[in-house]
Short mmCIF file of C-alpha atoms in Angstrom, two decimals:
data_model
loop_
_atom_site.label_atom_id
_atom_site.label_comp_id
_atom_site.label_asym_id
_atom_site.label_seq_id
_atom_site.Cartn_x
_atom_site.Cartn_y
_atom_site.Cartn_z
CA MET A 578 89.40 121.28 109.45
CA PRO A 579 87.96 119.70 105.03
CA ALA A 580 86.79 122.08 103.62
CA GLU A 581 83.26 121.09 103.48
CA GLY A 582 82.97 120.13 106.99
CA VAL A 583 82.39 117.73 108.86
CA PRO A 584 78.91 116.47 109.36
CA LEU A 585 77.46 117.17 113.27
CA THR A 586 76.13 114.37 115.30
CA PRO A 587 72.88 114.31 117.02
CA LYS A 588 73.13 115.48 120.82
CA ALA A 589 71.53 112.52 121.29
CA ASP A 590 74.15 109.97 119.65
CA LEU A 591 76.99 111.39 121.72
CA LEU A 592 77.79 110.51 125.43
CA THR A 593 76.69 111.88 128.27
CA THR A 594 78.38 112.99 130.92
CA GLU A 595 77.31 110.25 132.76
CA GLU A 596 77.81 107.52 130.19
CA ILE A 597 82.23 108.88 129.90
CA LEU A 598 82.09 109.10 133.89
CA THR A 599 80.99 105.42 133.81
CA LEU A 600 83.51 104.13 130.60
CA ALA A 601 86.43 105.91 132.26
CA ARG A 602 85.45 104.28 135.60
CA LEU A 603 85.52 101.32 134.08
CA PHE A 604 88.36 101.74 132.18
CA VAL A 605 90.52 103.01 135.81
CA LYS A 606 89.48 100.15 137.21
CA GLU A 607 90.56 98.34 134.42
CA GLY A 608 94.23 99.59 134.64
CA VAL A 609 93.95 103.02 132.71
CA ASP A 610 95.54 106.02 134.46
CA LYS A 611 96.02 108.01 131.52
CA ILE A 612 92.47 110.14 129.84
CA ARG A 613 93.07 112.71 126.99
CA LEU A 614 89.80 114.98 126.10
CA THR A 615 89.71 115.37 122.68
CA GLY A 616 88.55 116.08 119.98
CA GLY A 617 86.50 118.12 117.52
CA GLU A 618 86.80 120.74 120.35
CA PRO A 619 86.58 119.35 123.70
CA LEU A 620 86.08 123.22 125.39
CA ILE A 621 83.16 123.59 123.36
CA ARG A 622 81.19 121.15 125.71
CA PRO A 623 79.50 122.84 128.18
CA ASP A 624 80.32 119.62 130.41
CA VAL A 625 84.38 120.04 130.53
CA VAL A 626 85.19 121.43 133.75
CA ASP A 627 82.32 119.08 135.38
CA ILE A 628 84.16 115.78 133.65
CA VAL A 629 87.51 117.08 134.35
CA ALA A 630 86.72 117.53 138.10
CA GLN A 631 84.63 113.81 138.74
CA LEU A 632 87.46 112.41 136.69
CA HIS A 633 90.04 113.85 139.10
CA GLN A 634 88.04 112.18 141.72
CA LEU A 635 89.34 108.44 140.22
CA GLU A 636 91.58 106.53 141.88
CA GLY A 637 94.27 105.44 139.74
CA LEU A 638 93.84 108.77 137.12
CA ARG A 639 97.02 110.04 137.72
CA THR A 640 97.08 112.18 134.57
CA ILE A 641 94.00 113.91 132.89
CA GLY A 642 94.93 115.60 130.13
CA VAL A 643 92.70 117.96 127.21
CA THR A 644 93.90 118.32 123.30
CA THR A 645 92.37 121.82 121.87
CA ASN A 646 92.56 124.36 119.26
CA GLY A 647 92.98 126.79 121.97
CA ILE A 648 90.19 129.12 120.51
CA ASN A 649 88.53 128.33 124.49
CA LEU A 650 91.81 127.80 126.48
CA ALA A 651 92.28 131.11 127.91
CA ARG A 652 89.18 131.85 129.16
CA LEU A 653 88.36 128.45 130.41
CA LEU A 654 91.74 126.79 131.59
CA PRO A 655 92.02 128.51 135.28
CA GLN A 656 88.96 126.39 136.09
CA LEU A 657 89.91 123.44 134.36
CA GLN A 658 93.12 123.60 136.15
CA LYS A 659 90.79 123.78 139.73
CA ALA A 660 89.06 120.94 138.45
CA GLY A 661 92.32 118.65 137.93
CA LEU A 662 93.39 119.52 134.56
CA ASN A 663 97.37 118.36 134.08
CA ALA A 664 98.40 117.52 131.22
CA ILE A 665 97.71 120.10 127.83
CA ASN A 666 98.26 119.98 124.21
CA ILE A 667 97.61 122.87 121.70
CA SER A 668 97.61 121.99 118.00
CA LEU A 669 98.79 124.59 115.62
CA ASP A 670 100.26 124.54 112.73
CA THR A 671 101.10 127.74 111.49
CA LEU A 672 102.57 130.93 113.35
CA VAL A 673 101.19 132.78 110.40
CA PRO A 674 97.41 134.24 111.19
CA ALA A 675 96.35 134.56 107.71
CA LYS A 676 97.31 131.25 106.80
CA PHE A 677 96.44 130.26 110.48
CA GLU A 678 92.90 131.15 109.21
CA PHE A 679 92.94 129.29 105.78
CA ILE A 680 93.77 125.69 107.56
CA VAL A 681 90.97 126.16 110.56
CA ARG A 682 88.36 128.09 108.89
CA ARG A 683 87.89 130.38 110.72
CA LYS A 684 90.09 133.65 112.98
CA GLY A 685 91.26 132.77 116.27
CA PHE A 686 95.45 132.83 115.46
CA HIS A 687 95.56 135.25 118.70
CA LYS A 688 93.50 133.55 120.97
CA VAL A 689 95.55 130.39 120.71
CA MET A 690 98.53 132.48 121.47
CA GLU A 691 96.82 133.61 124.85
CA GLY A 692 95.63 130.41 125.65
CA ILE A 693 99.45 128.87 125.04
CA HIS A 694 101.17 132.14 127.31
CA LYS A 695 98.15 131.78 129.89
CA ALA A 696 98.94 127.58 130.41
CA ILE A 697 103.15 128.30 131.08
CA GLU A 698 101.99 131.65 132.81
CA LEU A 699 99.40 128.70 135.15
CA GLY A 700 102.68 126.78 135.31
CA TYR A 701 101.91 123.61 133.01
CA ASN A 702 105.83 122.65 131.91
CA PRO A 703 106.13 121.73 129.25
CA VAL A 704 102.56 122.64 127.47
CA LYS A 705 102.40 120.54 124.25
CA VAL A 706 102.02 122.06 120.87
CA ASN A 707 101.61 120.08 118.45
CA CYS A 708 102.05 120.88 114.08
CA VAL A 709 101.28 118.72 111.29
CA VAL A 710 103.53 119.39 108.77
CA MET A 711 102.43 119.65 105.30
CA ARG A 712 104.75 120.55 102.01
CA GLY A 713 103.51 123.75 100.49
CA LEU A 714 101.99 124.59 103.73
CA ASN A 715 104.26 125.34 106.80
CA GLU A 716 106.91 123.28 106.47
CA ASP A 717 109.08 126.07 105.98
CA GLU A 718 108.11 127.59 108.85
CA LEU A 719 109.85 124.55 110.89
CA LEU A 720 112.65 126.72 112.30
CA ASP A 721 110.26 129.61 113.63
CA PHE A 722 108.12 126.38 115.70
CA VAL A 723 111.61 125.05 117.17
CA ALA A 724 113.46 128.87 117.52
CA LEU A 725 109.95 128.98 120.51
CA THR A 726 111.42 126.72 122.68
CA GLU A 727 114.49 128.75 123.57
CA GLY A 728 112.46 130.74 125.49
CA LEU A 729 109.28 129.29 126.34
CA PRO A 730 109.05 125.22 128.37
CA LEU A 731 107.38 124.39 124.79
CA ASP A 732 107.48 120.64 123.44
CA MET A 733 106.71 121.58 120.30
CA ARG A 734 105.77 118.26 118.18
CA PHE A 735 106.07 117.74 114.82
CA ILE A 736 103.34 115.68 112.81
CA GLU A 737 103.30 113.53 109.91
CA TYR A 738 101.35 114.65 107.94
CA MET A 739 98.47 111.25 107.95
CA PRO A 740 95.70 109.85 106.29
CA PHE A 741 92.08 110.38 107.18
CA ASP A 742 88.75 111.41 105.72
CA GLY A 743 88.14 114.57 104.19
CA ASN A 744 91.43 115.36 104.14
CA LYS A 745 92.80 114.50 100.53
CA TRP A 746 96.04 112.51 101.67
CA ASN A 747 99.03 112.76 99.10
CA PHE A 748 102.30 111.33 99.75
CA LYS A 749 104.32 114.21 98.20
CA LYS A 750 102.35 116.48 101.09
CA MET A 751 104.36 114.37 103.82
CA VAL A 752 107.45 115.35 105.14
CA SER A 753 109.12 112.64 106.95
CA TYR A 754 110.88 113.07 110.38
CA LYS A 755 113.73 112.61 109.03
CA GLU A 756 113.80 115.63 106.82
CA MET A 757 112.35 117.82 109.17
CA LEU A 758 115.06 116.53 111.54
CA ASP A 759 118.08 116.97 109.14
CA THR A 760 116.73 120.84 108.46
CA LEU A 761 116.85 121.27 111.90
CA ARG A 762 119.95 119.98 112.39
CA GLN A 763 121.36 122.24 109.41
CA GLN A 764 119.93 125.10 111.72
CA TRP A 765 121.17 124.27 115.11
CA PRO A 766 123.98 120.64 114.46
CA GLU A 767 124.36 120.10 118.41
CA LEU A 768 120.61 119.07 118.17
CA GLU A 769 120.70 115.97 120.72
CA LYS A 770 118.46 112.98 121.37
CA LEU A 771 116.93 112.68 124.40
CA PRO A 772 115.66 109.39 125.62
CA GLU A 773 112.29 107.75 124.84
CA GLU A 774 110.18 107.21 127.93
CA GLU A 775 108.38 103.60 127.60
CA SER A 776 105.31 103.50 125.03
CA SER A 777 105.92 106.20 124.05
CA THR A 778 105.05 107.98 120.77
CA ALA A 779 107.43 110.43 120.53
CA LYS A 780 111.48 110.76 119.41
CA ALA A 781 112.26 113.62 121.46
CA PHE A 782 115.41 115.96 121.13
CA LYS A 783 116.60 119.13 122.67
CA ILE A 784 119.01 122.60 121.76
CA PRO A 785 120.89 122.52 124.93
CA GLY A 786 120.74 126.21 126.60
CA PHE A 787 116.41 126.02 125.00
CA ARG A 788 113.93 125.90 127.91
CA GLY A 789 111.86 123.51 125.49
CA GLN A 790 112.37 120.49 123.27
CA VAL A 791 110.93 119.54 119.78
CA SER A 792 109.40 116.07 119.77
CA PHE A 793 108.92 113.96 115.92
CA ILE A 794 105.49 112.06 116.32
CA THR A 795 106.82 109.24 113.07
CA SER A 796 103.58 107.50 112.47
CA MET A 797 104.38 106.87 108.89
CA SER A 798 107.14 106.96 108.50
CA GLU A 799 108.61 104.94 111.49
CA HIS A 800 105.88 103.60 113.42
CA PHE A 801 105.71 102.31 117.06
CA CYS A 802 102.47 100.22 116.90
CA GLY A 803 104.94 97.58 118.76
CA THR A 804 104.65 99.63 122.20
CA CYS A 805 101.62 101.29 121.75
CA ASN A 806 99.14 101.51 124.64
CA ARG A 807 96.89 103.53 123.72
CA LEU A 808 92.47 103.39 123.28
CA ARG A 809 90.12 105.72 121.56
CA ILE A 810 86.54 106.30 122.21
CA THR A 811 84.65 108.66 119.89
CA ALA A 812 81.78 111.23 121.11
CA ASP A 813 79.45 108.57 119.75
CA GLY A 814 81.27 105.72 122.06
CA ASN A 815 82.68 103.66 119.51
CA LEU A 816 85.55 102.17 120.37
CA LYS A 817 89.09 102.22 118.48
CA VAL A 818 91.78 100.02 119.57
CA CYS A 819 94.08 101.37 116.91
CA LEU A 820 94.30 105.43 115.26
CA PHE A 821 94.17 104.70 111.59
CA GLY A 822 92.38 101.34 111.94
CA ASN A 823 88.62 101.80 110.72
CA SER A 824 86.95 99.02 113.16
CA GLU A 825 84.43 100.34 115.27
CA VAL A 826 83.01 98.98 118.84
CA SER A 827 79.79 100.54 120.20
CA LEU A 828 80.10 100.81 123.74
CA ARG A 829 77.74 102.88 123.66
CA ASP A 830 74.86 100.91 122.71
CA HIS A 831 75.48 98.28 124.77
CA LEU A 832 75.64 100.87 128.06
CA ARG A 833 71.99 101.46 126.68
CA ALA A 834 70.80 98.60 126.32
CA GLY A 835 72.16 97.52 129.98
CA ALA A 836 75.36 95.85 129.66
CA SER A 837 76.77 94.74 132.88
CA GLU A 838 80.40 95.76 133.81
CA GLU A 839 81.33 91.86 132.73
CA GLU A 840 79.82 92.07 129.65
CA LEU A 841 81.43 95.11 128.80
CA LEU A 842 84.45 94.29 129.73
CA ARG A 843 84.38 90.90 127.11
CA ILE A 844 83.30 93.06 124.54
CA ILE A 845 86.59 95.35 124.67
CA GLY A 846 88.65 92.58 125.56
CA ALA A 847 87.43 91.05 122.45
CA ALA A 848 88.03 94.32 120.83
CA VAL A 849 91.49 94.71 122.12
CA GLY A 850 92.17 90.95 120.87
CA ARG A 851 91.38 91.81 117.59
CA LYS A 852 94.32 94.79 118.06
CA LYS A 853 97.03 94.21 114.46
CA ARG A 854 100.25 93.69 115.08
CA GLN A 855 100.64 96.93 112.89
CA HIS A 856 98.67 99.09 111.06
CA ALA A 857 98.88 99.39 107.62
CA GLY A 858 100.94 101.40 105.26
CA MET A 859 100.50 104.58 104.48
CA PHE A 860 99.49 104.29 101.29
CA ASN A 861 96.78 101.28 102.13
CA ILE A 862 95.73 103.85 105.08
CA SER A 863 95.22 106.47 102.24
CA GLN A 864 92.96 104.35 100.72
CA MET A 865 90.74 102.87 104.06
CA LYS A 866 87.76 105.01 105.05
CA ASN A 867 88.01 106.23 108.15
CA ARG A 868 86.35 108.62 110.57
CA PRO A 869 88.70 112.11 110.70
CA MET A 870 90.51 113.38 113.90
CA VAL A 871 88.27 116.21 114.66
CA LEU A 872 85.61 113.03 115.28
CA ILE A 873 87.11 111.74 117.72
CA GLU A 874 86.99 112.55 121.31
CA LEU A 875 88.42 110.25 124.49
CA PHE A 876 92.38 109.08 124.42
CA LEU A 877 93.16 106.42 127.37
CA MET A 878 96.07 105.15 127.97
CA LEU A 879 96.98 101.76 129.74
CA GLN A 880 99.99 101.73 132.65
CA ASP A 881 102.44 99.44 132.21
CA SER A 882 103.21 100.29 128.70
CA PRO A 883 101.65 96.79 127.27
CA PRO A 884 102.83 96.82 123.42
CA ALA A 885 99.97 95.90 120.61
CA LEU A 886 98.44 92.71 119.71
CA PRO A 887 99.32 90.35 116.34
CA ASN A 888 96.50 89.88 114.02
CA THR A 889 94.38 86.90 114.85
CA SER A 890 92.10 87.51 112.09
CA SER A 891 90.37 83.90 112.26
CA TRP A 892 89.43 84.98 115.78
CA ASP A 893 85.48 85.28 116.46
CA PRO A 894 85.28 87.79 118.52
CA LEU A 895 81.35 86.98 118.98
CA GLY A 896 82.75 83.94 120.47
CA ILE A 897 85.71 84.30 123.00
CA GLN A 898 85.15 82.42 125.49
CA GLY A 899 87.90 82.59 127.16
CA LEU A 900 86.75 85.51 129.19
CA ARG A 901 84.17 83.76 130.85
CA HIS A 902 86.19 81.16 132.78
CA ARG A 903 88.23 83.88 134.60
CA PRO A 904 87.79 83.78 138.12
CA SER A 905 87.17 87.04 138.62
CA VAL A 906 86.29 89.58 135.97
CA SER A 907 88.69 92.56 137.92
CA ASN A 908 91.85 93.30 135.29
CA GLN A 909 91.08 91.33 131.93
CA VAL A 910 91.78 94.05 130.08
CA SER A 911 94.91 94.52 130.98
CA THR A 912 95.91 90.98 131.43
CA LEU A 913 94.57 90.70 127.83
CA TRP A 914 97.01 93.88 127.39
CA LYS A 915 99.91 92.32 129.32
CA ARG A 916 99.63 88.29 128.41
CA CYS A 917 99.58 89.26 124.52
CA LEU A 918 103.08 90.16 124.00
CA ILE A 919 104.42 90.41 120.58
CA PRO A 920 105.96 87.84 119.55
CA GLN A 921 104.11 85.41 121.32
CA THR A 922 100.28 84.40 119.88
CA CYS A 923 97.50 85.91 122.63
CA PRO A 924 96.23 83.00 124.71
CA PHE A 925 92.12 84.04 124.08
CA ALA A 926 93.03 83.75 120.09
CA GLN A 927 94.33 80.07 120.99
CA ARG A 928 92.01 79.03 122.61
CA GLN A 929 88.92 79.45 120.08
CA LEU A 930 91.20 78.90 116.60
CA GLY A 931 90.01 75.01 115.87
CA SER A 932 92.81 72.76 117.25
CA GLY A 933 92.76 70.88 113.98
CA SER A 934 92.85 74.24 111.54
CA PRO A 935 95.96 75.43 110.19
CA GLN A 936 96.92 78.47 112.42
CA ARG A 937 99.13 81.53 111.43
CA HIS A 938 100.36 83.51 113.99
CA TYR A 939 103.36 84.64 115.92
CA SER A 940 105.67 82.79 118.06
CA SER A 941 108.64 83.35 120.21
CA HIS A 942 111.42 80.92 118.96
CA PRO A 943 114.45 81.69 121.67
CA ASP A 944 116.61 79.00 119.95
CA SER A 945 116.15 80.27 117.02
CA ASP A 946 119.76 81.57 115.01
CA THR A 947 119.08 85.46 115.74
CA ASN A 948 121.64 87.38 113.11
CA PRO A 949 119.27 86.62 109.59
CA LYS A 950 115.70 87.37 109.78
CA CYS A 951 114.71 85.48 107.41
CA LEU A 952 116.70 82.31 106.55
CA SER A 953 119.36 80.48 107.17
CA PRO A 954 122.00 81.54 104.55
CA LYS A 955 123.27 77.86 103.95
CA SER A 956 122.63 78.04 100.31
CA GLN A 957 124.64 81.12 100.11
CA ALA A 958 126.96 79.37 97.91
CA SER A 959 129.86 81.41 96.84
CA ALA A 960 130.28 83.20 99.72
CA SER A 961 132.71 83.63 102.38
CA HIS A 962 132.62 84.38 106.57
CA SER A 963 135.16 86.46 108.05
CA GLY A 964 133.44 85.27 111.93
CA THR A 965 134.20 82.28 113.67
CA LEU A 966 131.13 80.45 113.96
CA PRO A 967 129.43 78.13 111.52
CA THR A 968 125.84 79.55 109.71
CA SER A 969 123.04 77.56 111.03
CA ASP A 970 121.44 74.52 109.58
CA GLN A 971 118.16 75.36 110.56
CA LEU A 972 115.20 77.72 109.28
CA THR A 973 115.49 80.68 111.66
CA HIS A 974 111.51 80.62 111.39
CA VAL A 975 110.32 77.75 111.69
CA ASP A 976 109.24 75.92 115.06
CA THR A 977 109.86 72.52 116.78
CA GLU A 978 106.14 71.85 115.35
CA GLY A 979 107.13 73.68 111.51
CA ARG A 980 104.38 76.61 112.15
CA ALA A 981 105.67 80.03 111.40
CA ALA A 982 108.23 81.42 114.04
CA MET A 983 109.16 85.19 115.02
CA VAL A 984 112.66 85.44 116.00
CA ASP A 985 112.92 86.24 119.71
CA VAL A 986 116.00 89.45 119.09
CA GLY A 987 115.19 91.11 122.80
CA SER A 988 117.65 89.76 125.23
CA LYS A 989 120.52 90.62 122.16
CA PRO A 990 122.80 93.65 122.34
CA ASP A 991 122.26 96.39 120.00
CA THR A 992 125.51 96.41 118.10
CA GLU A 993 126.06 98.35 114.35
CA ARG A 994 124.53 96.44 111.53
CA VAL A 995 125.46 97.51 108.21
CA ALA A 996 124.65 95.25 104.63
CA VAL A 997 125.17 95.91 100.98
CA ALA A 998 123.36 94.24 98.53
CA SER A 999 122.66 94.60 94.80
CA ALA A 1000 120.53 94.03 91.74
CA MET A 1001 121.31 93.84 87.94
CA VAL A 1002 118.49 95.33 85.68
CA LEU A 1003 119.08 94.09 81.70
CA LEU A 1004 116.93 96.79 80.32
CA GLY A 1005 118.29 96.27 76.12
CA PRO A 1006 119.29 99.05 74.25
CA VAL A 1007 116.42 101.27 73.13
CA ALA A 1008 115.38 101.12 77.28
CA PHE A 1009 119.27 101.52 77.79
CA LYS A 1010 119.28 105.25 75.74
CA LEU A 1011 115.92 106.63 76.65
CA VAL A 1012 117.33 106.09 80.89
CA GLN A 1013 120.84 107.47 79.80
CA GLU A 1014 119.58 110.38 78.19
CA ASN A 1015 116.72 110.96 80.85
CA GLN A 1016 113.52 110.77 78.13
CA LEU A 1017 111.03 108.82 79.51
CA LYS A 1018 107.80 110.29 79.00
CA LYS A 1019 107.44 109.08 82.91
CA GLY A 1020 110.40 110.98 84.33
CA ASP A 1021 114.14 110.10 85.30
CA ALA A 1022 113.64 106.59 86.26
CA LEU A 1023 116.94 106.86 88.11
CA VAL A 1024 115.78 109.11 90.82
CA VAL A 1025 112.84 107.56 90.93
CA ALA A 1026 113.95 103.79 91.59
CA GLN A 1027 116.91 105.18 93.95
CA LEU A 1028 113.65 106.91 95.91
CA ALA A 1029 111.74 103.81 95.51
CA GLY A 1030 114.75 101.88 97.29
CA ILE A 1031 114.86 104.54 99.87
CA GLN A 1032 111.25 103.45 101.08
CA ALA A 1033 111.39 100.13 100.74
CA ALA A 1034 114.36 99.37 103.20
CA LYS A 1035 111.93 101.63 105.97
CA LEU A 1036 109.05 99.64 105.04
CA THR A 1037 110.44 95.67 104.42
CA SER A 1038 108.98 95.03 107.73
CA GLN A 1039 105.80 95.97 106.53
CA LEU A 1040 106.65 93.84 103.10
CA ILE A 1041 108.44 90.57 104.97
CA PRO A 1042 105.97 88.49 107.26
CA LEU A 1043 108.88 87.84 110.05
CA CYS A 1044 111.27 90.54 109.87
CA HIS A 1045 111.41 92.78 112.62
CA HIS A 1046 110.86 96.36 112.51
CA VAL A 1047 114.58 98.30 112.52
CA ALA A 1048 115.22 101.71 112.77
CA LEU A 1049 117.38 102.99 110.15
CA SER A 1050 120.42 105.03 110.47
CA HIS A 1051 121.56 105.16 106.90
CA VAL A 1052 119.99 104.58 103.71
CA GLN A 1053 122.21 104.43 100.09
CA VAL A 1054 120.85 103.65 97.00
CA ARG A 1055 122.96 104.13 94.16
CA LEU A 1056 122.55 103.04 90.38
CA GLU A 1057 125.18 103.18 88.01
CA LEU A 1058 124.86 102.24 83.65
CA ASP A 1059 126.60 99.36 82.30
CA SER A 1060 126.46 100.86 78.53
CA THR A 1061 127.81 97.06 77.31
CA ARG A 1062 125.52 94.97 78.88
CA HIS A 1063 122.75 98.06 78.23
CA ALA A 1064 122.03 97.12 82.12
CA VAL A 1065 121.68 99.39 85.31
CA VAL A 1066 123.59 98.09 88.81
CA ILE A 1067 122.06 98.64 91.62
CA GLN A 1068 123.50 98.89 95.34
CA ALA A 1069 121.75 99.31 98.30
CA SER A 1070 123.33 99.93 101.57
CA CYS A 1071 121.92 99.82 105.32
CA ARG A 1072 122.81 100.72 108.54
CA ALA A 1073 121.89 100.56 112.32
CA GLN A 1074 122.44 100.21 115.45
CA GLY A 1075 120.32 97.40 116.69
CA PRO A 1076 119.81 93.05 118.32
CA THR A 1077 119.46 92.06 114.57
CA GLY A 1078 120.69 92.83 111.10
CA VAL A 1079 119.71 94.70 108.08
CA GLU A 1080 120.46 92.23 105.35
CA MET A 1081 116.72 91.89 104.84
CA GLU A 1082 116.47 95.93 104.65
CA ALA A 1083 119.40 95.99 101.57
CA LEU A 1084 117.67 93.20 99.39
CA THR A 1085 114.22 94.64 99.40
CA SER A 1086 116.08 98.36 98.66
CA ALA A 1087 118.02 96.52 96.33
CA ALA A 1088 114.70 94.11 94.64
CA VAL A 1089 111.91 97.16 94.95
CA ALA A 1090 114.56 99.80 93.00
CA ALA A 1091 114.94 96.99 90.56
CA LEU A 1092 111.55 96.63 90.41
CA THR A 1093 110.56 100.18 89.99
CA LEU A 1094 112.59 100.52 87.08
CA TYR A 1095 110.61 98.09 85.19
CA ASP A 1096 107.78 100.12 85.94
CA MET A 1097 109.46 103.22 84.58
CA CYS A 1098 110.61 101.36 80.65
CA LYS A 1099 108.14 99.07 80.40
CA ALA A 1100 105.72 100.75 78.02
CA VAL A 1101 108.96 100.40 75.85
CA SER A 1102 110.05 97.14 76.10
CA ARG A 1103 108.72 94.32 77.72
CA ASP A 1104 112.04 92.47 76.74
CA ILE A 1105 113.42 94.04 80.52
CA VAL A 1106 114.87 91.05 82.49
CA LEU A 1107 115.90 91.92 86.34
CA GLY A 1108 118.49 89.71 88.08
CA GLU A 1109 121.04 88.75 89.92
CA ILE A 1110 119.75 90.36 93.22
CA LYS A 1111 122.38 89.44 96.14
CA LEU A 1112 123.51 89.91 99.51
CA ILE A 1113 127.21 91.18 99.10
CA SER A 1114 128.52 91.69 102.43
CA LYS A 1115 126.95 92.38 105.62
CA THR A 1116 128.77 92.80 109.04
CA GLY A 1117 127.83 92.94 112.62
CA GLY A 1118 125.76 90.46 115.32
CA GLN A 1119 127.29 86.98 116.84
CA ARG A 1120 127.50 84.87 113.96
CA GLY A 1121 131.04 87.20 112.16
CA ASP A 1122 131.33 88.90 108.89
CA TYR A 1123 130.03 88.18 105.92
CA HIS A 1124 131.31 89.18 102.41
CA ARG A 1125 130.35 87.83 98.75
CA THR A 1126 133.39 85.97 96.90
#
């Protein structure tokens, strides 16, 4: 809760019980099979038990959940369970009562713990506990939280600190998933990865012998936009297709204006069609105007786990005529999800873009080279291939009509991929001496550049438009001083298990580390030269290994 609180929405602006149920019926009819009441705090709504009971009557709705601060949970849970509630998420960021009061601006820690134990007593398994981890506030409690799963059927979910209005987000406060995982493995090296459910937002782990499990929500360091099937409706009736997007569409206003079911479906379909391929990077999100989590109410999940849509920014949302020509309205929204699969272009967007205007979009190109992720390596002159396959003589990211095309790697087997790239920064004698002696006013240039290189490797798919997102298992950035040339030699290596190579990650890492060195030293000298950014080697993939000679 922000220190200054949040402005209360006038009651007249909130969705009524009937409006909530009307929208719920519409979404369930179109394929939504899970609804979660979130917040703010849903359990302060006097009609919450009645809402759950009426949702329970909807045919096709398989899961009704609630995300709560837990303070009223023990009192209301028996009624909610009887009404049909079958999933619980409880927000708890600390196990220290005094710290709890500081975070939530009120007392109530013991009521939350009572609610957790009441949920276990009533047979909920697992009881999900959500913890937002913040450096300097609660990262020292990770092991204490995980220890609870030894004897209790909890799914302890650690969430990376995310930017929202009012939370004064700062990158330095964010503890990444990998850092948290390393901390847990130092204590429990036997920690094992569990299979991921389709469209799951969490990476789950379990300690052998423990009743519960541990999960990580990696929204910042490893986004899951490509498999996200979530929609959100705010307490005042606005549809959000992305938690991190500031674009909202008022369904409440259309409902109150007497919109028909078909009109509502067109509005929803247009909003879903504008869903971007992935959310902005963490630093861009932190600068965006976006309502805080405490002002979001209804959370919907579509069945069949459809992935996120490509960005079709040229599509006019008010002119979506494609829906009008369908023989029936039924399942329009779920059809839109299922047909607009990455890397294909959304069919409705194709209809709306003028045939005479240039189109920027993603499309599948099954005949293209499946190993390099941007350009063919043909231009790499002084190189040798240890594999048997020749390099491609075609650009891999252009289709037969000359349009940008993303390589389809869906049918390719997962193999271990390793790539090494290098770069050089010629600093000159003055800047070199300051770096060597760590005397720069900005700080330790080598350490900052190393961290920047690691971060860049993980964000490559957000920087290079047609690169696939790769879950890297290892990144290493080394910087060595060359006193004969007053230079810093950078070497970046990346490793992953997957269907596509990691050379772009290694090259991006080396390049960004070099750029960071320039930024750290530019006040001393503008004669710095960046160069020799190149791929040293790559292994794995159908085209064999590559080693620069």
